[in-house]
Amino acid sequence: MKRAIITGITGQDGSYLAEFLLSRGYEVHGMVRRSSTENFERIGHLRSRVHLHQADLLDQLSIIEFLRDVRPREVYNLAAQSFVPTSWVQPVLTGEFTALGVTRMLEGIRLVDRKIRFYQASSSEMFGRVQETPQTERTPFWPRSPYGVAKVYGHWITVNYRESYDLFACSGILFNHESPRRGKEFVTRKISHAVASIKRGLQKELRLGNLDARRDWGYAGDYVRAMWLMLQQEKPDDFVVATGEDHTVREFCRIAFDHVGLDWRKFVKVDRKFFRPAEVNLLRGNPAKARRKLGWKREVTFEKLVRMMVDADLERLS
Ligand code: NAP
Ligand code: F7E
């Protein structure tokens, strides 16, 4: 039986990846950090099928012990401080988790078993002030937040350990991917949750920041498949995973409100509080390499994703 470790198993992607690996017959081990209250909402339905271990990206020894206990074939490093605005409030902590945490994982692998295959959750935020559109694996990085800067470090340290120690280490440069399990602070879920609350009469308006921001939004369930595919190849490599389309926050609002028969212009208010010190205006990826080498393509379209998220929030509130 194949054995895999997922760091960040309690997060959006971790929960979908755990489901996916279980469906392929893996023994799944998740890293969870200690907290005074349990935070297993997204993996509640999987609790009896996954093995959870306490460890933390900040604690090198806990990672080494975890790897020694499990001796996995694959490690998916999804844990991070992943919310961009928080990275301005806690830039040092973001660097510790999102940047140095990757080195701690790689060091653990180097010490415990160099044959372990490693996936790093890199991000389109690394492109920031984009140098070309669409962005590919060769587009230069220009991150625009402490989060983006930390992810650039995580990307290059992954490449460096591959080149220095011949590790099977891959970096997936994933563009925004969403789902009903997305955290409520991210714009898509903030919108779908507000639409459902307004429809149910529980909320009156929705305050947002920059409605002109453009993102390449896909469905998380499709994207975890690409992570797994990267670790099944003959050689380690880096891949952009994206839909190849971009849409504005405004379009997301329009489709979401339309879906419940409401006019978004009556409910959405722009609030400067949600503007960022430095914005990423446009992200659109070119997934040609992933399509060609991994045979990956997205299944869920943008419109379907928006409706899926609104429906799930309506259901939750009913
Ligand atoms: P998420 O929902 O925010 O989940 C983050 C996970 O990291 C949670 O399980 C969290 O645990 C864990 N974590 C945070 N700090 C930790 C620490 N010090 N030690 C151990 N675990 C820690 O993020 P996501 O959307 O699933 O994204 C997964 C990964 O992909 C992240 O690295 C993110 O930066 C990256 N990424 C995401 C996207 C996207 O659009 N979703 C795109 C590109 C890249 P708790 O539950 O305890 O907080
Ligand atoms: O913002 C704009 C905001 O917070 C998207 C993370 O998963 O994807 C995610 O990062 C856009 C930005 O995601 C609000 O200014 C407008 O331009 O949903 P978001 P993100 O910053 O793109 C990347 C790929 C990651 O790697 C990250 O981990 O929407 N926006 N009004 C708003 N954003 C938020 N959050 N809230 C608003 O009210």
PDB file of N, CA and C and ligand atoms in Angstrom, residues 82-85 123-125 147 174-176 178 182 185-188 190 207-211 213 215 217 249 274 276 279-280, ligand 2:
ATOM      1  N   SER A  82      -1.818  31.079   4.492  1.00  0.00           N
ATOM      2  CA  SER A  82      -2.168  31.201   3.074  1.00  0.00           C
ATOM      3  C   SER A  82      -3.013  32.432   2.726  1.00  0.00           C
ATOM      4  N   PHE A  83      -3.357  33.252   3.726  1.00  0.00           N
ATOM      5  CA  PHE A  83      -4.223  34.405   3.421  1.00  0.00           C
ATOM      6  C   PHE A  83      -3.356  35.643   3.190  1.00  0.00           C
ATOM      7  N   VAL A  84      -3.436  36.188   1.986  1.00  0.00           N
ATOM      8  CA  VAL A  84      -2.525  37.268   1.577  1.00  0.00           C
ATOM      9  C   VAL A  84      -2.595  38.488   2.512  1.00  0.00           C
ATOM     10  N   PRO A  85      -3.782  39.040   2.842  1.00  0.00           N
ATOM     11  CA  PRO A  85      -3.801  40.220   3.730  1.00  0.00           C
ATOM     12  C   PRO A  85      -3.123  39.976   5.081  1.00  0.00           C
ATOM     13  N   SER A 123       2.561  29.021  -5.752  1.00  0.00           N
ATOM     14  CA  SER A 123       1.367  29.826  -6.006  1.00  0.00           C
ATOM     15  C   SER A 123       1.563  30.847  -7.122  1.00  0.00           C
ATOM     16  N   SER A 124       0.467  31.121  -7.809  1.00  0.00           N
ATOM     17  CA  SER A 124       0.472  32.166  -8.840  1.00  0.00           C
ATOM     18  C   SER A 124       0.760  33.542  -8.238  1.00  0.00           C
ATOM     19  N   GLU A 125       0.594  33.677  -6.903  1.00  0.00           N
ATOM     20  CA  GLU A 125       0.929  34.960  -6.260  1.00  0.00           C
ATOM     21  C   GLU A 125       2.406  35.309  -6.471  1.00  0.00           C
ATOM     22  N   TYR A 147       3.374  37.259   1.591  1.00  0.00           N
ATOM     23  CA  TYR A 147       3.004  35.875   1.251  1.00  0.00           C
ATOM     24  C   TYR A 147       3.666  35.457  -0.066  1.00  0.00           C
ATOM     25  N   LEU A 174       0.169  26.701  -8.565  1.00  0.00           N
ATOM     26  CA  LEU A 174      -1.284  26.624  -8.724  1.00  0.00           C
ATOM     27  C   LEU A 174      -1.914  28.019  -8.687  1.00  0.00           C
ATOM     28  N   PHE A 175      -2.796  28.251  -9.640  1.00  0.00           N
ATOM     29  CA  PHE A 175      -3.585  29.478  -9.649  1.00  0.00           C
ATOM     30  C   PHE A 175      -4.764  29.283  -8.697  1.00  0.00           C
ATOM     31  N   ASN A 176      -5.471  30.372  -8.394  1.00  0.00           N
ATOM     32  CA  ASN A 176      -6.543  30.309  -7.382  1.00  0.00           C
ATOM     33  C   ASN A 176      -7.491  29.143  -7.651  1.00  0.00           C
ATOM     34  N   GLU A 178     -10.876  27.114  -5.737  1.00  0.00           N
ATOM     35  CA  GLU A 178     -11.928  27.407  -4.753  1.00  0.00           C
ATOM     36  C   GLU A 178     -12.836  26.203  -4.613  1.00  0.00           C
ATOM     37  N   ARG A 182     -13.680  26.392   0.874  1.00  0.00           N
ATOM     38  CA  ARG A 182     -12.773  27.526   0.934  1.00  0.00           C
ATOM     39  C   ARG A 182     -13.011  28.320   2.216  1.00  0.00           C
ATOM     40  N   GLU A 185     -12.787  33.955   4.451  1.00  0.00           N
ATOM     41  CA  GLU A 185     -12.139  35.254   4.258  1.00  0.00           C
ATOM     42  C   GLU A 185     -11.709  35.472   2.804  1.00  0.00           C
ATOM     43  N   PHE A 186     -11.614  34.405   2.009  1.00  0.00           N
ATOM     44  CA  PHE A 186     -11.222  34.550   0.608  1.00  0.00           C
ATOM     45  C   PHE A 186     -12.425  35.058  -0.184  1.00  0.00           C
ATOM     46  N   VAL A 187     -12.134  35.809  -1.262  1.00  0.00           N
ATOM     47  CA  VAL A 187     -13.223  36.587  -1.862  1.00  0.00           C
ATOM     48  C   VAL A 187     -14.363  35.722  -2.413  1.00  0.00           C
ATOM     49  N   THR A 188     -14.034  34.575  -3.000  1.00  0.00           N
ATOM     50  CA  THR A 188     -15.087  33.762  -3.626  1.00  0.00           C
ATOM     51  C   THR A 188     -16.082  33.250  -2.584  1.00  0.00           C
ATOM     52  N   LYS A 190     -16.407  34.430   0.432  1.00  0.00           N
ATOM     53  CA  LYS A 190     -17.053  35.570   1.088  1.00  0.00           C
ATOM     54  C   LYS A 190     -18.307  35.945   0.284  1.00  0.00           C
ATOM     55  N   ARG A 207     -19.727  43.896   1.691  1.00  0.00           N
ATOM     56  CA  ARG A 207     -18.668  44.893   1.520  1.00  0.00           C
ATOM     57  C   ARG A 207     -17.417  44.218   0.977  1.00  0.00           C
ATOM     58  N   LEU A 208     -16.954  44.720  -0.154  1.00  0.00           N
ATOM     59  CA  LEU A 208     -15.789  44.132  -0.822  1.00  0.00           C
ATOM     60  C   LEU A 208     -14.775  45.215  -1.142  1.00  0.00           C
ATOM     61  N   GLY A 209     -13.570  44.773  -1.541  1.00  0.00           N
ATOM     62  CA  GLY A 209     -12.513  45.700  -1.953  1.00  0.00           C
ATOM     63  C   GLY A 209     -12.512  45.889  -3.467  1.00  0.00           C
ATOM     64  N   ASN A 210     -11.393  45.562  -4.082  1.00  0.00           N
ATOM     65  CA  ASN A 210     -11.176  45.832  -5.506  1.00  0.00           C
ATOM     66  C   ASN A 210     -11.976  44.877  -6.413  1.00  0.00           C
ATOM     67  N   LEU A 211     -13.043  45.424  -7.015  1.00  0.00           N
ATOM     68  CA  LEU A 211     -13.908  44.573  -7.856  1.00  0.00           C
ATOM     69  C   LEU A 211     -13.290  44.309  -9.223  1.00  0.00           C
ATOM     70  N   ALA A 213     -10.138  43.345  -9.755  1.00  0.00           N
ATOM     71  CA  ALA A 213      -9.072  42.319  -9.734  1.00  0.00           C
ATOM     72  C   ALA A 213      -9.516  41.136 -10.589  1.00  0.00           C
ATOM     73  N   ARG A 215      -8.786  37.134 -11.693  1.00  0.00           N
ATOM     74  CA  ARG A 215      -8.140  35.905 -11.268  1.00  0.00           C
ATOM     75  C   ARG A 215      -8.525  34.758 -12.195  1.00  0.00           C
ATOM     76  N   TRP A 217      -9.686  31.421 -11.803  1.00  0.00           N
ATOM     77  CA  TRP A 217     -10.272  30.608 -10.725  1.00  0.00           C
ATOM     78  C   TRP A 217     -10.670  29.214 -11.215  1.00  0.00           C
ATOM     79  N   VAL A 249     -13.612  40.050 -10.043  1.00  0.00           N
ATOM     80  CA  VAL A 249     -14.404  39.840  -8.824  1.00  0.00           C
ATOM     81  C   VAL A 249     -15.849  40.257  -9.110  1.00  0.00           C
ATOM     82  N   PHE A 274     -10.838  46.889   2.410  1.00  0.00           N
ATOM     83  CA  PHE A 274     -10.443  45.609   1.833  1.00  0.00           C
ATOM     84  C   PHE A 274      -9.448  45.746   0.673  1.00  0.00           C
ATOM     85  N   ARG A 276      -5.686  46.331  -0.788  1.00  0.00           N
ATOM     86  CA  ARG A 276      -4.390  45.859  -0.277  1.00  0.00           C
ATOM     87  C   ARG A 276      -3.296  46.896  -0.495  1.00  0.00           C
ATOM     88  N   GLU A 279      -1.511  45.524  -4.838  1.00  0.00           N
ATOM     89  CA  GLU A 279      -2.500  44.587  -5.403  1.00  0.00           C
ATOM     90  C   GLU A 279      -1.883  43.779  -6.548  1.00  0.00           C
ATOM     91  N   VAL A 280      -2.411  42.576  -6.724  1.00  0.00           N
ATOM     92  CA  VAL A 280      -2.118  41.768  -7.914  1.00  0.00           C
ATOM     93  C   VAL A 280      -3.352  41.922  -8.797  1.00  0.00           C
TER      94      VAL A 280
HETATM   95  O1  F7E B   2      -8.390  37.621  -3.269  1.00  0.00           O
HETATM   96  C1  F7E B   2      -9.806  40.863  -4.318  1.00  0.00           C
HETATM   97  C2  F7E B   2      -8.410  40.881  -3.733  1.00  0.00           C
HETATM   98  O2  F7E B   2      -8.134  36.702  -0.962  1.00  0.00           O
HETATM   99  C3  F7E B   2      -8.602  37.580  -4.654  1.00  0.00           C
HETATM  100  C4  F7E B   2      -4.881  32.374  -1.792  1.00  0.00           C
HETATM  101  O3  F7E B   2      -5.392  31.069  -1.851  1.00  0.00           O
HETATM  102  O4  F7E B   2      -4.932  32.592  -4.170  1.00  0.00           O
HETATM  103  C5  F7E B   2      -5.387  33.176  -2.968  1.00  0.00           C
HETATM  104  O5  F7E B   2      -4.918  34.512  -2.847  1.00  0.00           O
HETATM  105  C6  F7E B   2      -8.761  38.997  -5.198  1.00  0.00           C
HETATM  106  C7  F7E B   2      -7.686  39.979  -4.731  1.00  0.00           C
HETATM  107  O6  F7E B   2      -7.218  35.409  -2.951  1.00  0.00           O
HETATM  108  C8  F7E B   2     -12.050  41.389  -1.522  1.00  0.00           C
HETATM  109  O7  F7E B   2      -7.902  42.207  -3.667  1.00  0.00           O
HETATM  110  C9  F7E B   2     -11.760  42.212  -3.502  1.00  0.00           C
HETATM  111  O8  F7E B   2      -7.233  40.739  -5.821  1.00  0.00           O
HETATM  112  O9  F7E B   2      -9.628  35.496  -2.597  1.00  0.00           O
HETATM  113  P1  F7E B   2      -8.418  36.280  -2.365  1.00  0.00           P
HETATM  114  P2  F7E B   2      -5.721  35.772  -3.387  1.00  0.00           P
HETATM  115  O10 F7E B   2      -5.198  36.947  -2.659  1.00  0.00           O
HETATM  116  O11 F7E B   2      -5.685  35.797  -4.874  1.00  0.00           O
HETATM  117  C10 F7E B   2      -3.509  32.510  -4.305  1.00  0.00           C
HETATM  118  C11 F7E B   2      -3.210  31.826  -5.612  1.00  0.00           C
HETATM  119  C12 F7E B   2      -2.849  31.913  -3.125  1.00  0.00           C
HETATM  120  O12 F7E B   2      -1.824  31.258  -3.248  1.00  0.00           O
HETATM  121  C13 F7E B   2      -3.365  32.316  -1.786  1.00  0.00           C
HETATM  122  O13 F7E B   2      -2.967  31.379  -0.788  1.00  0.00           O
HETATM  123  O14 F7E B   2     -10.007  39.508  -4.728  1.00  0.00           O
HETATM  124  N1  F7E B   2     -10.835  41.235  -3.346  1.00  0.00           N
HETATM  125  N2  F7E B   2     -12.517  42.329  -2.409  1.00  0.00           N
HETATM  126  C14 F7E B   2     -10.988  40.712  -2.119  1.00  0.00           C
HETATM  127  N3  F7E B   2     -10.332  39.703  -1.502  1.00  0.00           N
HETATM  128  C15 F7E B   2     -10.741  39.359  -0.254  1.00  0.00           C
HETATM  129  N4  F7E B   2     -10.116  38.339   0.381  1.00  0.00           N
HETATM  130  N5  F7E B   2     -11.775  40.017   0.375  1.00  0.00           N
HETATM  131  C16 F7E B   2     -12.467  41.042  -0.215  1.00  0.00           C
HETATM  132  O15 F7E B   2     -13.380  41.622   0.366  1.00  0.00           O
END
